[in-house]
Coordinates of C-alpha atoms in Angstrom, one line a residue:
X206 CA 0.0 0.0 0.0
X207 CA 0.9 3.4 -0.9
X208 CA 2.4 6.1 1.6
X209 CA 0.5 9.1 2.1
X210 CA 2.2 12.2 0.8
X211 CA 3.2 13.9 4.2
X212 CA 4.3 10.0 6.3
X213 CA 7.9 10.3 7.4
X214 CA 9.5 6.8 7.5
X215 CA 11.2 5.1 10.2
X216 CA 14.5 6.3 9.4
X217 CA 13.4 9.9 9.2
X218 CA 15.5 12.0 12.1
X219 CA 14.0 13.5 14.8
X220 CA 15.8 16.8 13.6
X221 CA 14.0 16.6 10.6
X222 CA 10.5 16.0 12.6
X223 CA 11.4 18.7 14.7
X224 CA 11.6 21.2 11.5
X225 CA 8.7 20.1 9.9
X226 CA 6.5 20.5 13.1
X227 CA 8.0 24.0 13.3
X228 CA 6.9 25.3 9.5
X229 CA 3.7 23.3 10.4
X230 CA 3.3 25.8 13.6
X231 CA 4.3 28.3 11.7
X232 CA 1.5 28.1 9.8
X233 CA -1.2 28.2 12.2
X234 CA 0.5 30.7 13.6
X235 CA 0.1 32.8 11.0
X236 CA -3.3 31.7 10.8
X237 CA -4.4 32.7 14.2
X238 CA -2.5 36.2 14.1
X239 CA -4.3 36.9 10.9
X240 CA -7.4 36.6 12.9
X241 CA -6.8 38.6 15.1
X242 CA -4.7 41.3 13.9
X243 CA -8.1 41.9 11.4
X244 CA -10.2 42.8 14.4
X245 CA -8.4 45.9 16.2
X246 CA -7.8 47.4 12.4
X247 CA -11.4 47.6 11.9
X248 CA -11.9 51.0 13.2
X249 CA -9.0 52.4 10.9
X250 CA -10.6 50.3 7.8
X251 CA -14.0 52.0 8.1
X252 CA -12.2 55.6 8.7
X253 CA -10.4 54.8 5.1
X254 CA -12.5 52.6 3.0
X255 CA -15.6 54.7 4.5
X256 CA -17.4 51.3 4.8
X257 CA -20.9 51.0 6.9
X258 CA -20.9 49.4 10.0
X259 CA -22.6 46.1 8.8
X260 CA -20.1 46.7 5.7
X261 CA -17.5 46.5 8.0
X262 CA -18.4 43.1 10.0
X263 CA -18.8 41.8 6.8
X264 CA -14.9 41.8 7.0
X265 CA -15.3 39.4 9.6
X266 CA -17.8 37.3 8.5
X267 CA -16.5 36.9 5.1
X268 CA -13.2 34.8 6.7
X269 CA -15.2 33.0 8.7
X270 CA -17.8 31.6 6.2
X271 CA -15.1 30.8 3.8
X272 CA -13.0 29.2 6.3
X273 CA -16.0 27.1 8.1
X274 CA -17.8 26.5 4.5
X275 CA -14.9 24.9 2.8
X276 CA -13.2 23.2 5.9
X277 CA -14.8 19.1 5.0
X278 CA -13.9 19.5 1.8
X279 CA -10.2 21.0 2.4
X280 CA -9.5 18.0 4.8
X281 CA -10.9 15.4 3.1
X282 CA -8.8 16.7 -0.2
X283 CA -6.0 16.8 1.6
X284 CA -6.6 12.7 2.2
X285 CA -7.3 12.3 -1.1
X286 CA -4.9 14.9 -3.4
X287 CA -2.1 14.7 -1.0
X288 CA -1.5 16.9 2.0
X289 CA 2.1 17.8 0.9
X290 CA 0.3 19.5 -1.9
X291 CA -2.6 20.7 -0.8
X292 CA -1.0 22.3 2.0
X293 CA 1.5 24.3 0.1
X294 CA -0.6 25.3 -2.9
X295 CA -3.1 26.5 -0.4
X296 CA -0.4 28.8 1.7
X297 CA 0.5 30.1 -1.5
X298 CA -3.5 31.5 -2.3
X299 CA -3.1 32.6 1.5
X300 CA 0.1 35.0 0.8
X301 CA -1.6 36.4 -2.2
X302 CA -5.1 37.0 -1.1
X303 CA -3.3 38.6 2.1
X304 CA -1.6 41.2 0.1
X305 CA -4.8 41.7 -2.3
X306 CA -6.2 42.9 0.8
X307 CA -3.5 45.1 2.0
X308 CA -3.7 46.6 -1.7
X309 CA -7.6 47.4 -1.5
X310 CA -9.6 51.0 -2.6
X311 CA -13.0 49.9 -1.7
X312 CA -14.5 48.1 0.8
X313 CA -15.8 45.0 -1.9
X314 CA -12.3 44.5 -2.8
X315 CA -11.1 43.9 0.7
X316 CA -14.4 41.8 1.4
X317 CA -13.4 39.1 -1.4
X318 CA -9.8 39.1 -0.4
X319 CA -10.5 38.0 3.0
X320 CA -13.4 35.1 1.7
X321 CA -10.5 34.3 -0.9
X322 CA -8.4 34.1 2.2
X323 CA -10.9 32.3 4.6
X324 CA -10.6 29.1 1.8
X325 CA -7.2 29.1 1.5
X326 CA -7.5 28.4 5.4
X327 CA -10.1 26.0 5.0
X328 CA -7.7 23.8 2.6
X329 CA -4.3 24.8 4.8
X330 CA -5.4 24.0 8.4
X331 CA -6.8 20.6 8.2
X332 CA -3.6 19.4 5.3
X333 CA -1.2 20.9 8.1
X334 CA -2.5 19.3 11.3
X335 CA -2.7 15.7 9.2
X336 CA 0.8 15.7 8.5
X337 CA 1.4 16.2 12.4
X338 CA -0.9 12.7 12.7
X339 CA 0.5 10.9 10.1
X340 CA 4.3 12.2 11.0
X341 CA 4.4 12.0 14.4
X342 CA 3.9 8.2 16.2
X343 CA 1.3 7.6 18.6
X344 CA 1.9 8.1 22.0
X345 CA 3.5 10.6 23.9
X346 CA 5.8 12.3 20.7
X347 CA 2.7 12.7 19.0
X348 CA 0.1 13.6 21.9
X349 CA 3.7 16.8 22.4
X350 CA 3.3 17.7 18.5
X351 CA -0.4 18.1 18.7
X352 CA -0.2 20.4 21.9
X353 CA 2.9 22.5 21.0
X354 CA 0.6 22.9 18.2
X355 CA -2.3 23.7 19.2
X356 CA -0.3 26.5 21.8
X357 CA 1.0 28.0 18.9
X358 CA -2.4 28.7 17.4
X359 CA -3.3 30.6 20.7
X360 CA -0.2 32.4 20.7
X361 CA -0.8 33.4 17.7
X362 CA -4.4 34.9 18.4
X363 CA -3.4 36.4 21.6
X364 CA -0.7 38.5 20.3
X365 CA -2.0 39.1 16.8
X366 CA -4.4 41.6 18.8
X367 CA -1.4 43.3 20.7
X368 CA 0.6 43.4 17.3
X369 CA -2.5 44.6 15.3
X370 CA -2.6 47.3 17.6
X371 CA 0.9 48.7 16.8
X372 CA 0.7 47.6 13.5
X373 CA -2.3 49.8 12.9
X374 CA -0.8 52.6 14.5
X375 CA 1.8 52.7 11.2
X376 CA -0.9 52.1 8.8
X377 CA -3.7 49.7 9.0
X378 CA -2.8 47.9 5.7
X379 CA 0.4 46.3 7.4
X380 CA -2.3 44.3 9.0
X381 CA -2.6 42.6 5.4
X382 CA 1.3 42.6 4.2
X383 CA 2.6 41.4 7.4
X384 CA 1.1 38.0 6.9
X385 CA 2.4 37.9 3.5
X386 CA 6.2 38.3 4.8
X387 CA 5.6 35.7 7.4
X388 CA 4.0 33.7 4.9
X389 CA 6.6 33.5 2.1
X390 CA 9.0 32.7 4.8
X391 CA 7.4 29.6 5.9
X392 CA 6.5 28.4 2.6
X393 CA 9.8 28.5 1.7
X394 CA 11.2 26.7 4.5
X395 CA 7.8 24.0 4.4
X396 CA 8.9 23.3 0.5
X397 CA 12.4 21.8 2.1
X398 CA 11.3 20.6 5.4
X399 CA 8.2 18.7 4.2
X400 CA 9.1 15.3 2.6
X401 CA 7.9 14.2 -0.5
X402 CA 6.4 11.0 -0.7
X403 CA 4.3 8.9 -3.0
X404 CA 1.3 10.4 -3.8
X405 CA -2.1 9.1 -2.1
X406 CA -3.9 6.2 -4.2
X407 CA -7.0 7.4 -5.8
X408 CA -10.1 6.0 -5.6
X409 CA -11.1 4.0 -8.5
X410 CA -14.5 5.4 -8.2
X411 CA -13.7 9.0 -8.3
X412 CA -13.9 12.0 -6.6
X413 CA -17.4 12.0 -4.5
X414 CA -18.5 16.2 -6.3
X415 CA -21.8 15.9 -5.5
X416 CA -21.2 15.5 -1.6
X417 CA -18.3 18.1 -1.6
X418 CA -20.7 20.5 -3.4
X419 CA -23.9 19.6 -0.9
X420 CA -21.7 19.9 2.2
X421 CA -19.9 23.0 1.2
X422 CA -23.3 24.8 0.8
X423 CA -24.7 23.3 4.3
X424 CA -21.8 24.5 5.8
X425 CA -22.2 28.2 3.7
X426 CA -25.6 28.6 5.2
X427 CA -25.5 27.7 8.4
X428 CA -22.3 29.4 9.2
X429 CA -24.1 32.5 7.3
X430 CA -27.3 31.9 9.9
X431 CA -24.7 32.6 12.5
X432 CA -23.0 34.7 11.8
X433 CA -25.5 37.1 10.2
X434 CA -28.3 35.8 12.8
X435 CA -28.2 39.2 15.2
X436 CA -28.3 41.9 12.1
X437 CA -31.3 40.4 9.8
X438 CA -35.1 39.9 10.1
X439 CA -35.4 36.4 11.6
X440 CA -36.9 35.5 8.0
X441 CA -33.7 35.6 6.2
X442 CA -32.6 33.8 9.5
X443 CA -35.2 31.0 9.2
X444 CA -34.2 30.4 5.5
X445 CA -30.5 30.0 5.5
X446 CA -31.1 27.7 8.3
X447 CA -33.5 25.7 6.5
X448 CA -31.6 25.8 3.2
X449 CA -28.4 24.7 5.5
X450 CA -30.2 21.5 6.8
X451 CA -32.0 20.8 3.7
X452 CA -28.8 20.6 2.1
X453 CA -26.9 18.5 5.0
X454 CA -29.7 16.2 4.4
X455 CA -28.9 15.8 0.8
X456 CA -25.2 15.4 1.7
X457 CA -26.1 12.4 4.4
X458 CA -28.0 10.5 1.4
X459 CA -24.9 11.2 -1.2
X460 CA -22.8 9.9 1.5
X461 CA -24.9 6.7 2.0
X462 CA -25.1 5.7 -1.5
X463 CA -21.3 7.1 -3.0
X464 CA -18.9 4.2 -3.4
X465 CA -16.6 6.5 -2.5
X466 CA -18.0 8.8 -0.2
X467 CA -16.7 12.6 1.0
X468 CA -17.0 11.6 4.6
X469 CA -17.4 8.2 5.5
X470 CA -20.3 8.2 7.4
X471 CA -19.2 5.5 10.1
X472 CA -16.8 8.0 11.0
X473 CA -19.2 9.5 13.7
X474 CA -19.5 6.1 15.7
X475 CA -16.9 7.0 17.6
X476 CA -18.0 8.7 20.9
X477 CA -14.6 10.2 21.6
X478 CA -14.3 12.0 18.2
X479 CA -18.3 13.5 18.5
X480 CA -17.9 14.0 22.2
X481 CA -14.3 16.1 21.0
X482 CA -16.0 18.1 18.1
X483 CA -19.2 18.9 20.7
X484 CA -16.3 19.8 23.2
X485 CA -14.7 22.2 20.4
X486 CA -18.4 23.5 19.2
X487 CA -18.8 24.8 22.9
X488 CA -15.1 25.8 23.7
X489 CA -14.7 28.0 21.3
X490 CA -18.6 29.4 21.1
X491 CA -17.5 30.4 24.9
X492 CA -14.0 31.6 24.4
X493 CA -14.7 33.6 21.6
X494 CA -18.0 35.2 22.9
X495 CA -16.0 36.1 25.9
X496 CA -13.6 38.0 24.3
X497 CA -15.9 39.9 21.8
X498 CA -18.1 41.3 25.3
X499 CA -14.5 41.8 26.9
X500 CA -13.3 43.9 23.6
X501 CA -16.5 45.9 23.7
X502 CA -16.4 46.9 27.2
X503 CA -13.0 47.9 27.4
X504 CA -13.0 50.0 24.2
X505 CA -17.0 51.4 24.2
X506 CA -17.5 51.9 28.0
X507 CA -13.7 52.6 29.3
X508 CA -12.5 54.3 26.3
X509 CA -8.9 52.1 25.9
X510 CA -7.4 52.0 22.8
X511 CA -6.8 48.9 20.3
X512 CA -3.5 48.5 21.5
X513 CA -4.4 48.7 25.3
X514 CA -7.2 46.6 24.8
X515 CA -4.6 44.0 23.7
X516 CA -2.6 44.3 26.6
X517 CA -5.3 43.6 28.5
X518 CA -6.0 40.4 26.7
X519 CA -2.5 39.6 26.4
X520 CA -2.6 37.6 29.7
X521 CA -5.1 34.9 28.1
X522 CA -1.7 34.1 26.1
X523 CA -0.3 32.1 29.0
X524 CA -1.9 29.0 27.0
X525 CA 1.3 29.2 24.8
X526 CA 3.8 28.6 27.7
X527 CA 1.2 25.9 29.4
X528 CA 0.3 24.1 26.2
X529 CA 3.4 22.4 25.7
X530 CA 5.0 21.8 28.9
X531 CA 2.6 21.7 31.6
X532 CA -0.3 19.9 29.6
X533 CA 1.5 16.7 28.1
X534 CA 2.9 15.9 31.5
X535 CA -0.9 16.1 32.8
X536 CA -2.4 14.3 30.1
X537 CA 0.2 11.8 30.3
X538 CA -0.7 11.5 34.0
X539 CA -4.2 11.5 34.2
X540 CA -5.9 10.8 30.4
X541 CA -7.2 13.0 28.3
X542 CA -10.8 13.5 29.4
X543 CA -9.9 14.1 33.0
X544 CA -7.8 17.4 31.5
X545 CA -10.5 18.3 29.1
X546 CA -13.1 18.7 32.0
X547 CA -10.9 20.4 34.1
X548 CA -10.4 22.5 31.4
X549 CA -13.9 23.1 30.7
X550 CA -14.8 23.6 34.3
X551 CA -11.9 26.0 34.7
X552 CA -13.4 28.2 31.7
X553 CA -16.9 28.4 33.3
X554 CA -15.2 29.9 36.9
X555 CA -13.9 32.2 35.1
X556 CA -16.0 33.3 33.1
X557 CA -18.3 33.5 36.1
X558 CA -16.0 35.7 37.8
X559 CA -16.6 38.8 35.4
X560 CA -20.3 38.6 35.7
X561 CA -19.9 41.4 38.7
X562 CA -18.1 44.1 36.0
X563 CA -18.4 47.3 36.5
X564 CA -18.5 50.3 34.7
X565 CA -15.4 51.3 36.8
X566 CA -13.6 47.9 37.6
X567 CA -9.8 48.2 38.1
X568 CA -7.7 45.8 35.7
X569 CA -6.7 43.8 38.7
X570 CA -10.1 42.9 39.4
X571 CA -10.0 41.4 35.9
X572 CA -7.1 39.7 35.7
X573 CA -8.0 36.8 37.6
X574 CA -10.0 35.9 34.7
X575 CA -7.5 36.8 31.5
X576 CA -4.9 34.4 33.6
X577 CA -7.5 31.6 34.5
X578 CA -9.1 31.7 30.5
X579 CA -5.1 31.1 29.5
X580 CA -5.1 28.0 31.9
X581 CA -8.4 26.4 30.8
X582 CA -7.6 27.0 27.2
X583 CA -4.0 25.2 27.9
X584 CA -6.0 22.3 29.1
X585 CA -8.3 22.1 26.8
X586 CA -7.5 23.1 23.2
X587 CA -4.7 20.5 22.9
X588 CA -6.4 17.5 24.1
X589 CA -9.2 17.9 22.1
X590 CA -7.0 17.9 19.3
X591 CA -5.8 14.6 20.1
X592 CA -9.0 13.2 21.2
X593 CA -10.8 14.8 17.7
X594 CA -7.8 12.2 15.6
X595 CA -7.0 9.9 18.3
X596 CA -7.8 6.2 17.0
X597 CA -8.6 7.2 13.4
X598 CA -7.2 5.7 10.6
X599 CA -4.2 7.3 8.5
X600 CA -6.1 7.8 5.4
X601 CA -9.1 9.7 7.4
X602 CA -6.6 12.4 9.4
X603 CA -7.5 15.1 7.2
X604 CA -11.0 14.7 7.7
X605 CA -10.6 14.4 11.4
X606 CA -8.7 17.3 11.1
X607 CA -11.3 19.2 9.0
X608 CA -14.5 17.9 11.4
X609 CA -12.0 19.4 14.5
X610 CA -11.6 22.8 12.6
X611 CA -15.2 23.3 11.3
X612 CA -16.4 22.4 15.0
X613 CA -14.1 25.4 16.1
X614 CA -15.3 28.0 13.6
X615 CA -18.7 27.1 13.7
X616 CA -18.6 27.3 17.3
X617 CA -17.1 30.8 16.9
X618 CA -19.6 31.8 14.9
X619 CA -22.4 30.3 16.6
X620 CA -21.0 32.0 20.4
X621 CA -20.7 35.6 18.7
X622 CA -23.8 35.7 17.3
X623 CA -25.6 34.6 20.2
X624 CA -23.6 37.0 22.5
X625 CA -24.3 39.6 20.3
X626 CA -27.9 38.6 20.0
X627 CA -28.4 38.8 23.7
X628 CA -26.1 42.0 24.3
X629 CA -28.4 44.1 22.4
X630 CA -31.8 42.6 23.6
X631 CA -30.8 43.1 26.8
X632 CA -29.6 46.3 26.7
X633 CA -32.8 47.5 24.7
X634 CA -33.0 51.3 23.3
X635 CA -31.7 53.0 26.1
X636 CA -28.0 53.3 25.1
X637 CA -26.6 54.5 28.2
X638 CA -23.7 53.4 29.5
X639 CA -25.2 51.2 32.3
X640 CA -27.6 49.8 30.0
X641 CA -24.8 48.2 27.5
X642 CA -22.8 47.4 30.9
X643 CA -26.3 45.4 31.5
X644 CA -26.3 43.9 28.4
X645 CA -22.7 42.7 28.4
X646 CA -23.5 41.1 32.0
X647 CA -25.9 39.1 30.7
X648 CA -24.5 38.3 27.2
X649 CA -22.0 37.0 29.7
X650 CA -23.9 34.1 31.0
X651 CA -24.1 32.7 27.6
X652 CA -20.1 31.6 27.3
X653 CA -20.2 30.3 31.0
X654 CA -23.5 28.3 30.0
X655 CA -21.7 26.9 27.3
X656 CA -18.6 25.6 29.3
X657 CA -20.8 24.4 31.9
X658 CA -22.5 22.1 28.9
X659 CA -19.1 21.1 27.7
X660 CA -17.9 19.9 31.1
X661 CA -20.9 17.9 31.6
X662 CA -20.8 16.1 28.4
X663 CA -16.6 15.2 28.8
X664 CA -17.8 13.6 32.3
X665 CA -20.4 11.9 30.3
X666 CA -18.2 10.5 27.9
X667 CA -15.5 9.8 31.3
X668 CA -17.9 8.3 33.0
X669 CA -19.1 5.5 30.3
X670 CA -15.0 5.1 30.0
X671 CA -14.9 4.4 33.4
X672 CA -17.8 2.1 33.7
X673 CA -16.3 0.2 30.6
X674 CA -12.7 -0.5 32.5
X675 CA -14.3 -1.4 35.4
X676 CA -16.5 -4.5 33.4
X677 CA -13.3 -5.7 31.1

């Protein structure tokens, strides 16, 4: 049998690994400071590119439906086309649409760059975290890969936003060309640290187009409902969503009756992979509701600027320290689970502990909660990576990889829409200052509701684990 493209062989040196899991955490590096460098330029893009406000999130939005609509099909490609290929080919569209962007006169322009951008992401992510699976062996060395990785990522978000803020400062289109220099770096140095291999064996019964092209626009739609859920009249709301299921159904009857099916359907039996993807949906709904209510209060009610506000945030960042050398040792210790609902549990303290905010609260009565998010991220990011590909088999990584990254973008979208939703109900017309602070308190109860959920279904899934050791 055939080698996938990105497999290292036995004789490959550990040197060698090493590299290639540095160009592949370069790249989601890159990807997370992307992110977030985006969302303290937006001011300064609206200023220039006189773009409306929903204009503006439409900035945003147009990343995150490209990334989350696209992200089956980029990891199940990757299986398929090779992730050596797919992988660099994609970083490539990812340096140009970045500089596109940078290069932009109107607001459309910048809009399509960032969709344009959003795919390449979709195609990148899942290739990249497969060749960590399929590279690494399992155990411990791999279980270290997938957590220094996965502390990367958050190091990359949490100081895109303080590096966004100086880099806006210049001139908010470095926000665009500074991902570009950071890309063509790593691209270069992934075309010599990534082996080649031989290529993937094909399926003699093709390439399944009409599942990629059903679950491509089920994911379209209902990452659009999300997303777009708290600016439109619930109608349009109501129909995406409907489209998006009607067209997830059609995918599940492709999938059933394709000899060579998109996603293999049996996939989903296992309990550890849904109970990680549920775990991702409701970690990163939480995390990144969170932040957008913590972004908002700092810079609408206390007046701090971008680049304070990512000070501020900057704390949360102690996930990249954690991730790789206090986690392993714990997961090694005590499983898995037990760290993800510690995690989880962690998150919803603190959370919980800035539902007393006020309109004049000191920064040291917040940082208990920036420091204690960093910690529950550490513990809980990483091990759902390796719980999301733990077990599966070589030639289904990508698409473990792609479920894991569409659960975490979907989730995003899904907690800041919500959030957002409930801010504004709850804040009604008024629009005084203690009536967003009101609004922002209870928005607030929607990411601690969602940790709370994600705890109790890890110790679900613990518990049957349990009960199973104790019959065998």
């Amino acid at each position: 049998m055939k080698k996938t493209e990105s497999s290292l062989d036995g004789n490959t040196s550990g040197k060698v690994s090493w590299g290639l899991l540095f160009v592949l955490c370069g790249a989601i590096f890159l990807e997370g400071i992307d992110v977030s460098m985006i969302n303290v330029a937006l001011p300064s893009i609206r200023t220039e590119l006189g773009m409306s406000t929903s204009a503006l999130s439409w900035v945003v939005s147009a990343y995150v439906l490209g990334y989350g609509g696209f992200m089956l099909l980029g990891g199940r490609a990757a299986d398929l086309l090779g992730r050596r290929r797919m992988f660099l080919a994609w970083l490539g569209i990812f340096l140009v649409f970045s500089g596109i962007g940078g290069f932009a006169t109107e607001g459309w322009m910048l809009i399509v760059a960032r969709f344009v951008t959003g795919v390449a992401a979709a195609f990148m992510t899942p290739a990249g975290l497969s060749i960590i699976t399929t590279s690494f062996p399992k155990g411990p060395k791999r279980n270290k890969a997938l957590l220094v990785y996965a502390g990367t990522a958050a190091a990359g978000f949490s100081l895109g936003l303080v590096v966004g803020g100086m880099l806006t400062v210049v001139d908010w289109r470095w926000v665009f060309y500074a991902p570009v220099i950071l890309a063509l770096i790593i691209l270069l140095a992934a075309i010599r640290l990534i082996p080649r291999s031989e290529s993937p064996e094909r399926s003699p019964h093709g390439f399944d187009f009409g599942g990629a092209i059903t679950i491509t626009a089920a994911m379209l739609f209902l990452v659009s409902t999300a997303v777009n859920a708290p600016e439109v009249e619930w109608g349009w709301t109501v129909g995406t969503f409907i489209a998006g299921l009607a067209f997830l159904a059609a995918f599940l009857v492709i999938e059933r009756r394709s000899a060579s099916p998109l996603m293999r359907l049996g996939i989903l039996r296992s309990g550890a992979l849904v109970r990680a993807n549920l775990g991702a949906v409701l970690l990163a709904g939480s995390f990144f509701g969170f932040q957008f209510v913590v972004v908002l209060y700092l810079q609408e009610l206390r007046g701090w600027s971008a680049l304070e506000t990512g000070f501020a945030l900057l704390a949360v960042g102690v996930d990249a320290i954690l991730a790789p050398t206090v986690t392993p040792r714990l997961v090694s210790r005590f499983g898995n689970a037990r760290v993800i609902l510690a995690g989880l549990s962690l998150a919803a303290v603190s959370y919980a502990l800035f539902l007393p905010v006020r309109l004049d609260w000191s920064y040291a009565a917040m940082f208990p909660t920036m420091i204690l998010t960093g910690i529950a991220f550490a513990l809980t990011y990483g091990p759902l990576t390796i719980a999301a590909t733990d077990g599966i088999a070589e030639e289904e990584q990508g698409l473990a990889g792609g479920l894991l990254s569409t659960s975490i973008q979907f989730g995003a979208a899904l907690g800041l829409s919500v959030v957002t939703a409930v801010s504004i109900i709850a804040a009604g017309a008024d629009g005084s200052p203690r009536a967003t602070l009101e609004g922002f308190r209870t928005a607030l109860w929607v990411p601690v509701a969602a940790a709370v959920i994600g705890a109790a279904i890890t110790a679900i899934g613990l518990r049957k684990r349990i009960v199973v050791q104790r019959n065998n």
